[in-house]
Tab-separated table of C-alpha atoms in Angstrom:
chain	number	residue	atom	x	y	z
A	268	UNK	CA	83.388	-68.707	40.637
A	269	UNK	CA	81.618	-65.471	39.234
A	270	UNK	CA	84.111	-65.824	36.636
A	271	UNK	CA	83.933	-68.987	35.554
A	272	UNK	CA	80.251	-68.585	35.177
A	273	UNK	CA	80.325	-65.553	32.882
A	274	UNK	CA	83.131	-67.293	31.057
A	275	UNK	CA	80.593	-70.484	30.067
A	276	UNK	CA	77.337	-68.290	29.365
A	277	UNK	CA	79.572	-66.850	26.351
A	278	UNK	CA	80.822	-70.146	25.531
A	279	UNK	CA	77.303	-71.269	25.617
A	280	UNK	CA	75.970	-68.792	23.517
A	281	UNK	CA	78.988	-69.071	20.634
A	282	UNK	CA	78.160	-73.216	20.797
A	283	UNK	CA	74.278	-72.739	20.632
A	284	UNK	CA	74.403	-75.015	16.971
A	285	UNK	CA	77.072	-77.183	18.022
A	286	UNK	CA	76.390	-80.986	19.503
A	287	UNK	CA	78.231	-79.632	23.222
A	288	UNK	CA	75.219	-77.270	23.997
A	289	UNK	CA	73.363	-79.927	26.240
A	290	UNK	CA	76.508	-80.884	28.251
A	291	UNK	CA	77.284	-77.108	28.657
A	292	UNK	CA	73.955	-75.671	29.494
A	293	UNK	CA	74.089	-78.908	32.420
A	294	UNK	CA	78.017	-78.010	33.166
A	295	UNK	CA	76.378	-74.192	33.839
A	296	UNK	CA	73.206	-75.584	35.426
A	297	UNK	CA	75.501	-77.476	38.042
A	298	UNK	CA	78.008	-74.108	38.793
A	299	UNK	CA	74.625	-71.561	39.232
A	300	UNK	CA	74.126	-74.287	42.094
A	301	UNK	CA	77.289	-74.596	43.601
A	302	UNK	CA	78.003	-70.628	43.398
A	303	UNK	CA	74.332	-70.103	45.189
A	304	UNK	CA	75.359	-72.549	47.679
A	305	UNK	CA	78.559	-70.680	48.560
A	306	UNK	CA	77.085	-67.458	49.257
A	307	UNK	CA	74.234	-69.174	51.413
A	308	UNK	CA	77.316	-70.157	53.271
A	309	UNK	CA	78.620	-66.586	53.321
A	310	UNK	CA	75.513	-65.630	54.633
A	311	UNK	CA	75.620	-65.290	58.639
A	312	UNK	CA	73.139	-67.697	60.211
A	313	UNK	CA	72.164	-66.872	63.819
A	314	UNK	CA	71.815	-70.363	65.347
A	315	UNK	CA	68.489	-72.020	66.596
A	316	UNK	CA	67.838	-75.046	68.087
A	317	UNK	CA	66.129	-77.427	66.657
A	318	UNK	CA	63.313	-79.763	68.140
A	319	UNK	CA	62.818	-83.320	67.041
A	320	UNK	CA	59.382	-84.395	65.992
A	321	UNK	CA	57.796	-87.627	66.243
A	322	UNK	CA	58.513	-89.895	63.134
A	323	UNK	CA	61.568	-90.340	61.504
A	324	UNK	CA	62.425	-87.682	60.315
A	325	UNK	CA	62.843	-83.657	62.129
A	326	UNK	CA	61.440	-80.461	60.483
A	327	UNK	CA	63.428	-77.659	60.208
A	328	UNK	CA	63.314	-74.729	62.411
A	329	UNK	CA	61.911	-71.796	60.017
A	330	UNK	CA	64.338	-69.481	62.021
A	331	UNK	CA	67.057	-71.355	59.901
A	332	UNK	CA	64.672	-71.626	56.412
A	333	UNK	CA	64.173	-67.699	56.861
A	334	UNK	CA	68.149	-67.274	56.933
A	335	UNK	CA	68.645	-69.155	54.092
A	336	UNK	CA	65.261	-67.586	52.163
A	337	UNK	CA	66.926	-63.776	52.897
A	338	UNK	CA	70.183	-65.284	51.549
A	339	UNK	CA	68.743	-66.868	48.654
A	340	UNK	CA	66.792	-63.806	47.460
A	341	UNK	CA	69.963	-61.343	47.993
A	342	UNK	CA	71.853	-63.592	45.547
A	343	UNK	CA	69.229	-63.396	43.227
A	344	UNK	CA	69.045	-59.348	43.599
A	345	UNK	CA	72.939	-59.050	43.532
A	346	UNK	CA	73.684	-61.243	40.285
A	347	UNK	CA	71.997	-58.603	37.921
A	348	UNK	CA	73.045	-55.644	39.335
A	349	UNK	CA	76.739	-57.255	39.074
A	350	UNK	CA	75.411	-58.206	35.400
A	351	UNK	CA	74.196	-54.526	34.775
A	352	UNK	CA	78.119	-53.067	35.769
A	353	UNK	CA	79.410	-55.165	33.721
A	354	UNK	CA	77.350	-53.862	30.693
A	355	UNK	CA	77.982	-50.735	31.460
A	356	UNK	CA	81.843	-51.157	31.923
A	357	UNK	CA	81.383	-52.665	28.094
A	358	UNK	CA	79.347	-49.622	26.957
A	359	UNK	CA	81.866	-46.807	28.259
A	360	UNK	CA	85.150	-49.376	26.829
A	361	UNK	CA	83.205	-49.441	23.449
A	362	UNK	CA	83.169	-46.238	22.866
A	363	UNK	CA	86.493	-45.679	23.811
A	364	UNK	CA	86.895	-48.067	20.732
A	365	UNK	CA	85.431	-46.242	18.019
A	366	UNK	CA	87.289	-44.731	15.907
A	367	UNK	CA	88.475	-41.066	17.012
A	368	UNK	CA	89.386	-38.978	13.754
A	369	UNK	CA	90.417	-35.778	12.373
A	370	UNK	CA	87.651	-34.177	9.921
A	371	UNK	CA	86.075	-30.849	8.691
A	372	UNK	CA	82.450	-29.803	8.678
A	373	UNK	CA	81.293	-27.974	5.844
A	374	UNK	CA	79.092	-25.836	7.702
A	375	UNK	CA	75.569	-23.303	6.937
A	376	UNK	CA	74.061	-20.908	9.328
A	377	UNK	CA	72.246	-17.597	9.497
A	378	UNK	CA	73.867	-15.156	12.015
A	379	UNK	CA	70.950	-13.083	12.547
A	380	UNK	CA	70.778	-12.803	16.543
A	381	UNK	CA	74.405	-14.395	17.377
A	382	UNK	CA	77.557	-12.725	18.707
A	383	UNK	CA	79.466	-13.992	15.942
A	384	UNK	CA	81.193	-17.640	15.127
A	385	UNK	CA	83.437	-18.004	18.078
A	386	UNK	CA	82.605	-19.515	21.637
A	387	UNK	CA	83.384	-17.066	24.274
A	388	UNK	CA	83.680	-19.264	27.331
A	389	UNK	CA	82.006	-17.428	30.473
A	390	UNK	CA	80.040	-15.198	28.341
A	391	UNK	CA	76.548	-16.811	28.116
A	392	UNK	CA	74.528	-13.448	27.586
A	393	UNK	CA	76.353	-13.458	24.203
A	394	UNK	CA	75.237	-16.655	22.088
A	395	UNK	CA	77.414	-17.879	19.042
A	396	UNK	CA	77.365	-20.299	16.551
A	397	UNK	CA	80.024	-22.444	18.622
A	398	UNK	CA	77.686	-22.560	21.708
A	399	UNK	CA	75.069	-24.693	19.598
A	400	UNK	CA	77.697	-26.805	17.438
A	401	UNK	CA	79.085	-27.975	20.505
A	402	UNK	CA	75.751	-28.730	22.159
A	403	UNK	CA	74.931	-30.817	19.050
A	404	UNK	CA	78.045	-32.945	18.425
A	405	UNK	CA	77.598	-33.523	22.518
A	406	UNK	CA	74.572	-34.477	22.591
A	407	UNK	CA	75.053	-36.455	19.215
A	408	UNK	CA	77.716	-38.639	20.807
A	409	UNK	CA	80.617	-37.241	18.412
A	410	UNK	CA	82.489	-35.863	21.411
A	411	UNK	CA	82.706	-36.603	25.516
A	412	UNK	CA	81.012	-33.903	27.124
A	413	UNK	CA	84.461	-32.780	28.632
A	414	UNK	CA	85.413	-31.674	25.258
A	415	UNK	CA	82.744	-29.498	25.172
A	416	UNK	CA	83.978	-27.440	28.164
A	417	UNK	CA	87.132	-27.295	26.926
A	418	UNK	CA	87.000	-27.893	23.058
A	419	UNK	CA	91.304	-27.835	22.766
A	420	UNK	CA	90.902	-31.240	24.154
A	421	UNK	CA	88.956	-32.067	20.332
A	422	UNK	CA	91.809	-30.166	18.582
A	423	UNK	CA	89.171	-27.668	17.495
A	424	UNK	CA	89.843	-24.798	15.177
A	425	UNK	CA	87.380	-22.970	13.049
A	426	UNK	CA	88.519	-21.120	9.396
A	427	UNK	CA	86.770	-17.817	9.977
A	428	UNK	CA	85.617	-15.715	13.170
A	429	UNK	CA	82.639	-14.404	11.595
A	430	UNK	CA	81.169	-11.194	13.296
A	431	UNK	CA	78.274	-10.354	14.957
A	432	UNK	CA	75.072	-10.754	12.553
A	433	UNK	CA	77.633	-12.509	10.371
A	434	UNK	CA	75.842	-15.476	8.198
A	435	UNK	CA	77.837	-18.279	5.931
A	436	UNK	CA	77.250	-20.755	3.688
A	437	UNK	CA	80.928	-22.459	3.215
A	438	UNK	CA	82.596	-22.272	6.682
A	439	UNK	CA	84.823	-24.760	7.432
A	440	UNK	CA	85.921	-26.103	11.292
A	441	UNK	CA	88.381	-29.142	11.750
A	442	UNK	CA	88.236	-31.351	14.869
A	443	UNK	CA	88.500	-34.600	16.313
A	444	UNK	CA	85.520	-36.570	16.811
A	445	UNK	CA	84.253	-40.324	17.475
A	446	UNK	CA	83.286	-41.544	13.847
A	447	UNK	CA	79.550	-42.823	14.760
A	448	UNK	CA	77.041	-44.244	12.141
A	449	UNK	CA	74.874	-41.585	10.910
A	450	UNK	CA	76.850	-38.970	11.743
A	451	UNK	CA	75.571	-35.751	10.248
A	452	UNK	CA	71.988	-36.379	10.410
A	453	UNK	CA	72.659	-37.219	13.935
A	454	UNK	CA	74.462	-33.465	14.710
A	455	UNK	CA	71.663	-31.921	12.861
A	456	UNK	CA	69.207	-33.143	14.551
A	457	UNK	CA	70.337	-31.214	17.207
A	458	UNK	CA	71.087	-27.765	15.764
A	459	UNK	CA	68.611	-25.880	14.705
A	460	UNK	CA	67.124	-25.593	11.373
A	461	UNK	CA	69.351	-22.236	10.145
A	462	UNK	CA	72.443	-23.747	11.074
A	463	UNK	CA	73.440	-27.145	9.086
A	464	UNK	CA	76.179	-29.331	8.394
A	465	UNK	CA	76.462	-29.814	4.649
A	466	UNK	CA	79.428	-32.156	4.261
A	467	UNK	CA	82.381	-33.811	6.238
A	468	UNK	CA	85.559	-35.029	5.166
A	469	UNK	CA	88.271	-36.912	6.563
A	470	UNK	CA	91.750	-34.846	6.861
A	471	UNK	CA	95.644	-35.631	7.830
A	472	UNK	CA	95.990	-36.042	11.714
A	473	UNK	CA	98.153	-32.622	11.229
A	474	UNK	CA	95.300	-30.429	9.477
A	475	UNK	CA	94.493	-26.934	10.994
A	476	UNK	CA	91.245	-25.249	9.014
A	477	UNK	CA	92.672	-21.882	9.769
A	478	UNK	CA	96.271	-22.401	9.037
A	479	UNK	CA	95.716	-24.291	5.795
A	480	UNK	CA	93.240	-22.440	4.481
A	481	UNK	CA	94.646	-20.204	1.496
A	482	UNK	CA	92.098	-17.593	1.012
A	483	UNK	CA	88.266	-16.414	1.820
A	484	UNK	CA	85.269	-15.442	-0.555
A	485	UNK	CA	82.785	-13.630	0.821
A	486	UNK	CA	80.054	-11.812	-0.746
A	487	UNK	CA	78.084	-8.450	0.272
A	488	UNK	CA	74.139	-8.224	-0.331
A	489	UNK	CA	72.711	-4.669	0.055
A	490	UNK	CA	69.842	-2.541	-1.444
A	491	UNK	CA	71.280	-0.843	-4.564
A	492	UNK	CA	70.173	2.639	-3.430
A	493	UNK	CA	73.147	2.513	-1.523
A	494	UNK	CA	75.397	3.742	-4.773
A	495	UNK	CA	72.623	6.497	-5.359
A	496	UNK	CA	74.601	9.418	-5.934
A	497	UNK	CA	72.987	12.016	-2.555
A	498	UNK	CA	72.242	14.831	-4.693
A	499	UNK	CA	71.370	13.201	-8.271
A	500	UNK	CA	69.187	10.215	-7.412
A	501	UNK	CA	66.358	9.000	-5.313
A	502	UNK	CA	67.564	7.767	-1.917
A	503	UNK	CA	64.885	4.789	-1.508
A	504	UNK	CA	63.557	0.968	-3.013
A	505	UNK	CA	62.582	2.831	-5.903
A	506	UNK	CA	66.233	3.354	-7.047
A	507	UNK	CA	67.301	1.301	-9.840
A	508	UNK	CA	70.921	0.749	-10.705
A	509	UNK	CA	72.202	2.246	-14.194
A	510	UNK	CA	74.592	0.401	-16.128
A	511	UNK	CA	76.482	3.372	-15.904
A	512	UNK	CA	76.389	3.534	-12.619
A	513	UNK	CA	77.636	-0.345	-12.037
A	514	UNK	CA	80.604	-0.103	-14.508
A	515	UNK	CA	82.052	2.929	-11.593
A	516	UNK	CA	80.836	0.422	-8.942
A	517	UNK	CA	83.341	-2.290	-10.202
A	518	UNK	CA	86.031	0.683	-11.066
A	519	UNK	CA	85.947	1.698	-7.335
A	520	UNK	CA	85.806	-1.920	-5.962
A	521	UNK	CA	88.941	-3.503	-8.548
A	522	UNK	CA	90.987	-0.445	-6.836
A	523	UNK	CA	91.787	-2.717	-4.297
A	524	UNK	CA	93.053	-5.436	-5.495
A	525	UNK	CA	96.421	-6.287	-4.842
A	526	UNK	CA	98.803	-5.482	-1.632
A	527	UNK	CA	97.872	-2.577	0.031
A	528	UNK	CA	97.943	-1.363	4.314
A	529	UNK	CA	94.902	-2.173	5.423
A	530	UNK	CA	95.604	-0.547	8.592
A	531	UNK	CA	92.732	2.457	8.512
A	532	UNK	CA	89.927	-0.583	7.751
A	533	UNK	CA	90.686	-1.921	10.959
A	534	UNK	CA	90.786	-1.634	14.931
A	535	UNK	CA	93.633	-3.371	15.523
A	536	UNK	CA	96.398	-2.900	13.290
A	537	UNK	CA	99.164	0.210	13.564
A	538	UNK	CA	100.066	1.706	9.998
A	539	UNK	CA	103.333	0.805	10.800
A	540	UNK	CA	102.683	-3.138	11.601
A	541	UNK	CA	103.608	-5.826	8.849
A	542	UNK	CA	100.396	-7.581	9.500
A	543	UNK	CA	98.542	-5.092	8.340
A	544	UNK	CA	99.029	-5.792	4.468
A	545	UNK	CA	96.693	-7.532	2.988
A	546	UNK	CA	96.402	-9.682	-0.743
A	547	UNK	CA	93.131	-8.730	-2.323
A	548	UNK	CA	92.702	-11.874	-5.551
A	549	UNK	CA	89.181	-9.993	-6.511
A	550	UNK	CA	86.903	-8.221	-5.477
A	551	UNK	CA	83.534	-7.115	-8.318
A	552	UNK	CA	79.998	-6.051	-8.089
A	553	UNK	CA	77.174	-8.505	-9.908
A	554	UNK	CA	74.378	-7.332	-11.774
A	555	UNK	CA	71.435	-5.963	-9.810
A	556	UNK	CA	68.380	-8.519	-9.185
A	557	UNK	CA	64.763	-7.772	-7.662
A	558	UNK	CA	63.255	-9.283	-4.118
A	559	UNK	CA	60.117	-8.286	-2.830
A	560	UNK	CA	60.044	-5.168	-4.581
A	561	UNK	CA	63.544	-3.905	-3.931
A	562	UNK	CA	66.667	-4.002	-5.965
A	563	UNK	CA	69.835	-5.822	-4.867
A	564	UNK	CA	73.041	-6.365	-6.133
A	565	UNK	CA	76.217	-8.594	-4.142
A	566	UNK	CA	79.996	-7.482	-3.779
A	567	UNK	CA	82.487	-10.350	-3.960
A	568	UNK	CA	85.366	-10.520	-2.779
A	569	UNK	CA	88.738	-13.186	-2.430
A	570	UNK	CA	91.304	-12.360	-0.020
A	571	UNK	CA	94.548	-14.499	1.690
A	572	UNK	CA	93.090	-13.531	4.853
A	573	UNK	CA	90.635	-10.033	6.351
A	574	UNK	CA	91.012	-8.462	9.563
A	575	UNK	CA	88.464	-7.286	12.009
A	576	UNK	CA	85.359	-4.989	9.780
A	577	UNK	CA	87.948	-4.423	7.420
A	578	UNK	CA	85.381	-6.092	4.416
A	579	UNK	CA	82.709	-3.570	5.960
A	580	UNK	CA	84.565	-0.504	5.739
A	581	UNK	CA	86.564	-1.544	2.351
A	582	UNK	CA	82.548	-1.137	1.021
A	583	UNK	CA	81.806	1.727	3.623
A	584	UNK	CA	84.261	3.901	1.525
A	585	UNK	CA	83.390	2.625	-2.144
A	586	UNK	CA	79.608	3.292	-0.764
A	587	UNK	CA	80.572	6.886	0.386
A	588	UNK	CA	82.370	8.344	-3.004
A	589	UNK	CA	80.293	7.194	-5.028
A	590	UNK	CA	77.788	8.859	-2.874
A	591	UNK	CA	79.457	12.053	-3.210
A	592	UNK	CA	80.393	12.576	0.226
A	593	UNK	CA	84.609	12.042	-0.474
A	594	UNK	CA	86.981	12.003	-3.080
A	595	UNK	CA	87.799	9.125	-5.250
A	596	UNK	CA	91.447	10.126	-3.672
A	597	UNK	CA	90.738	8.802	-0.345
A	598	UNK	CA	91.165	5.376	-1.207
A	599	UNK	CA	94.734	5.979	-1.997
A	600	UNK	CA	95.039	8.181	1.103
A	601	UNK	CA	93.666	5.283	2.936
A	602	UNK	CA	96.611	3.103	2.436
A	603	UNK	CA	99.498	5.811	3.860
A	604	UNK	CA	100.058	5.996	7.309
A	605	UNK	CA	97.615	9.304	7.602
A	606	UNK	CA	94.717	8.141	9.575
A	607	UNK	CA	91.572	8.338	7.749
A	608	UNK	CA	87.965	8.138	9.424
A	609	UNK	CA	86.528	4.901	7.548
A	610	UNK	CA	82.844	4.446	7.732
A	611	UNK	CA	81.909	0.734	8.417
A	612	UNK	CA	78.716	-0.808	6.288
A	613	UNK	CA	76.253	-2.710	8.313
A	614	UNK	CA	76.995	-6.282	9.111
A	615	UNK	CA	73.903	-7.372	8.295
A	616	UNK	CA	74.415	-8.780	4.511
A	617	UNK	CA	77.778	-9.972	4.706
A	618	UNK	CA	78.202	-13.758	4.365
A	619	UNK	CA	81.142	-16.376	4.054
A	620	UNK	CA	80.862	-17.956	1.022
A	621	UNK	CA	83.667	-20.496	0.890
A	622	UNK	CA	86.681	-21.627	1.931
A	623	UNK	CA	89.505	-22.431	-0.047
A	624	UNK	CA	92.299	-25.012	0.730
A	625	UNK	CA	94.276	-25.174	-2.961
A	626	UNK	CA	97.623	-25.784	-1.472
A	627	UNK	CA	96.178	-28.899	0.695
A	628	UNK	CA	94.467	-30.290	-2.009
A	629	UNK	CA	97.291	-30.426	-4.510
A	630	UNK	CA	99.213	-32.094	-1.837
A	631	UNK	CA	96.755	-34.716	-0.289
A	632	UNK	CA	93.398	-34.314	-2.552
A	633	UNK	CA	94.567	-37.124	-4.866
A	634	UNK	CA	97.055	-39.405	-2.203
A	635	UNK	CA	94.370	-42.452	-2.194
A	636	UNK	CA	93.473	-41.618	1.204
A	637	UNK	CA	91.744	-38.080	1.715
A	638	UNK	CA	89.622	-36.088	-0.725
A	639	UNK	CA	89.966	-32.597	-1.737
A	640	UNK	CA	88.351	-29.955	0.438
A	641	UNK	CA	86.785	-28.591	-2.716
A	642	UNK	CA	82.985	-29.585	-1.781
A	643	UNK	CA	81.508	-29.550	-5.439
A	644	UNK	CA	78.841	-32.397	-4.600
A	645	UNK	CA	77.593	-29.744	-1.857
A	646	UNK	CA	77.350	-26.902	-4.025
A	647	UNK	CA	73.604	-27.219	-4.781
A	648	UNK	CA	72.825	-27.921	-0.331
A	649	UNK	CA	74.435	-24.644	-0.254
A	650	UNK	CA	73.067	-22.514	-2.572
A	651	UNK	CA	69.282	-24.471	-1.290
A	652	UNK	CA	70.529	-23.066	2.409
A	653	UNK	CA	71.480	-19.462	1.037
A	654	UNK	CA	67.649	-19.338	-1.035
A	655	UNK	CA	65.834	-20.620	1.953
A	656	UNK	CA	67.486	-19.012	5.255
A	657	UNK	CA	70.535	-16.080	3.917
A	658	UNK	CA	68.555	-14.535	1.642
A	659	UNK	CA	65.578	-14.189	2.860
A	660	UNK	CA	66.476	-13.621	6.285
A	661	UNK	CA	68.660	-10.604	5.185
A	662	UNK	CA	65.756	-9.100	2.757
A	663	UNK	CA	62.902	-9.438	5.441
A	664	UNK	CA	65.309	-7.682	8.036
A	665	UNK	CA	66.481	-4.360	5.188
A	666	UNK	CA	62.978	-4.431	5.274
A	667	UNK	CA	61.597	-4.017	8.707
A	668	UNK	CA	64.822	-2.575	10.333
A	669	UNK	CA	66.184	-0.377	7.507
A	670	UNK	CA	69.698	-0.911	8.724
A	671	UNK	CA	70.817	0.483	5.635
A	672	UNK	CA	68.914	3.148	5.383
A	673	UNK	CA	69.788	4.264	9.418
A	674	UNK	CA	73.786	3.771	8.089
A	675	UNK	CA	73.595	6.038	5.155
A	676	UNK	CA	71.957	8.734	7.274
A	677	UNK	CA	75.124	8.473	9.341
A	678	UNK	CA	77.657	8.985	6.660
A	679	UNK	CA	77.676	13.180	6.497
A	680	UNK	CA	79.051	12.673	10.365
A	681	UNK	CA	82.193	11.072	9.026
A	682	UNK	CA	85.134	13.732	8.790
A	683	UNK	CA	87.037	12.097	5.789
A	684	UNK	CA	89.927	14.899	6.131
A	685	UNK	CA	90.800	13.604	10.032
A	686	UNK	CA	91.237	10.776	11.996
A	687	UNK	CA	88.321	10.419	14.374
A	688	UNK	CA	88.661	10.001	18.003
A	689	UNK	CA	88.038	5.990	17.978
A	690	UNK	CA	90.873	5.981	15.225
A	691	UNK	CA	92.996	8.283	17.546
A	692	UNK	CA	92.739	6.152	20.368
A	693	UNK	CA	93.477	3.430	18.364
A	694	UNK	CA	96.718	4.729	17.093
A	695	UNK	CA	97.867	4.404	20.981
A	696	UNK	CA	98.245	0.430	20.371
A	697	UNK	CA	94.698	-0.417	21.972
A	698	UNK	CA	93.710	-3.562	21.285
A	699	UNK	CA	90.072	-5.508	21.804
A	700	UNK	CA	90.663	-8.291	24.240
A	701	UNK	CA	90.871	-11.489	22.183
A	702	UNK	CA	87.283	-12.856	23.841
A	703	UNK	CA	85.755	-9.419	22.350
A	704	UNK	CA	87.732	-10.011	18.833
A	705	UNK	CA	84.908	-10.494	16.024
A	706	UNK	CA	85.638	-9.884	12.527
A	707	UNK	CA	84.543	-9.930	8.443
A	708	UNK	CA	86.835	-12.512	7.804
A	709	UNK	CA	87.542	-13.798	11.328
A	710	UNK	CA	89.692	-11.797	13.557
A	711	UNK	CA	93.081	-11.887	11.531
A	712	UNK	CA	91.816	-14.996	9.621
């Protein structure tokens, strides 16, 4: 009977303009009687007797009347909660009905106080990037929260593992989500304001941001007194860098483009391992600008792919020739199987810039049914980001913390003529546990 009733109250509602509505709302008045007077029925009714009164007619015992009161009123309470299941049943099978693809988020952030990009599950002293993207496409209703706990389940898979203190303004992560309306502004209103989604864009079912992607830019912002020659020039803001000086900058840093064995810029890599060699497309220095009284200049560099610091100490050894504390001839050294004690550059002005995907996009970017991942109507949202939270963020902190400063004052430590005892121990095949694994251009992304 329930049935029946639920079935006419839709009919009802699609016939509200149609001449049937009076006969239907009467058809439904009649069965809201007759299924009230079954469940009275249902309802046990302890028997009473009843005592005739004068006249012609007998009251009736209010024993009886109570019964049927109670059983009248727990109808009444039961029909909406049954009504209130059945919304709710409708709720949970909608969403199971929208839309579940595969995209990519053209993502922003400022890595000043994270542990890197990646989620490290069990590991909540260590906050990442991941930990408050997944909180926001969560809470946003992109995802079921199981996929949150377990993000394999959303086919998740980021382009770069960006280190510790690592920012970016073009990284790229590909997943499966629940296409809901208002989608971005919905995640970002639940990240917070230095870490944005800029774009998305739907991709094949197949697509894999780390295994399609076919090379990295990143770029390197430090203080310019860094290339101040240690017994020529002044070591502080006052520094400013010569044209001279910038021409042997971009001699040092074109070096190493090309294949070379990357293997001493690096943790984790053997000199004897094929993994180790690495494409370099380009790599320059740009000219010197000022910011808040200090003068700054940015590295940039294109690679296939970057293992673990190996951007940081690539710029760690340019930093320390032309600093006078090793030989132009190191460099070249660096690439044999001789180990060679690298100096690593702070972390803090390192950024990843973009993302490139040239292979994909000659393939699908023009099929008539995906876009290419090239993100040119985002270009200005990310250099806005960069101005208002990179930048500034990485100025204010050279600034209060020196951490450039502190790292050039540890360069004369560095033995350039011998392995040191980290790169020793290394040499035995020790490896950082992958849930430790951080890296300039994401692990061996």
């Amino acid at each position: 009977m329930g049935a029946s009733l639920v079935k006419l109250e839709a009919v009802a509602q699609q016939s509200a303009r149609t001449r049937l509505l009076p006969l239907l709302h009467s058809e439904l008045w009649h069965l809201r009687q007759v299924s009230m007077a079954e469940h009275l029925k249902a309802v046990p009714v302890e028997a009473a007797p009843m005592k005739a009164e004068p006249g012609p007619m007998a009251k009736e015992d209010p024993n009886v009347r109570g019964s049927k009161d109670r059983g009248l009123k727990k109808w009444e309470e039961t029909e909406p909660q049954a009504k209130r299941l059945k919304n709710n049943e409708e709720d949970e099978e909608h969403s199971k009905k929208l839309p579940k693809r595969k995209i990519v988020l053209l993502m922003a952030y400022s890595g000043k106080g994270y542990h890197g990009m990646q989620r490290n599950l069990g590991s909540s002293q260590f906050k990442t990037i991941e930990d408050d993207l997944v909180s926001a496409l969560v809470q946003s209703g992109c995802i079921p929260e199981n996929h949150g706990e377990d993000m394999k389940k959303m086919s998740f898979q980021r382009c770069a593992r960006t280190d510790k203190g690592v920012s970016a303004a073009g990284q790229i992560v590909s997943l499966k989500v629940w296409l809901i309306d208002n989608i971005l502004e919905k995640i970002n209103s639940h990240l917070p304001s230095h870490i944005r989604i800029l774009g998305l864009k739907r991709v094949t079912g197949s697509f894999n941001s780390k295994n399609r992607c076919d090379a990295r830019t990143y770029f390197y912002m430090l203080p310019t007194f860094a290339f101040a020659h240690k017994d020529h020039d002044i070591q502080d803001e006052r520094y400013r860098l010569s044209p001279e000086t910038l021409e042997k900058v971009n001699q040092l840093l074109a070096g190493y483009k090309g294949t070379h064995n990357f293997h001493n810029f690096t943790s984790q890599k053997g000199p004897k391992e094929p993994s180790a060699r690495r494409y370099i497309m380009e790599m320059h220095c740009e000219a010197p600008f000022m910011r808040e009284g200090m003068e700054f200049a940015v590295i940039k560099i294109k690679g296939q792919s970057f293992m673990m610091h190996q951007i940081r100490k690539m710029i760690g050894l340019v930093i320390a020739v032309l600093k006078g504390y090793v030989p132009e001839s190191v460099m070249e050294r660096s690439w044999g199987e001789e180990k060679v004690d690298i100096p690593k550059a702070p972390g803090l002005g390192l950024v990843l810039e973009r993302v490139h995907f040239e292979q994909y996009n000659r393939r699908f970017g023009n099929d008539g049914l995906h876009e290419p991942l090239d993100w040119v109507e985002e270009e200005e949202k990310m250099t806005v980001f960069k101005e208002q939270y990179i930048y500034p963020t990485i100025i204010k902190t050279e600034m209060e913390e020196h951490s450039m400063t502190n790292w050039l004052n540890t360069l004369p430590n560095h033995d350039f003529d011998a392995g040191s005892q980290e790169a020793k121990a290394d040499d035995g095949n020790t490896k950082a546990p992958a849930s430790l694994k951080g890296s300039d251009g994401g692990g061996d992304h």
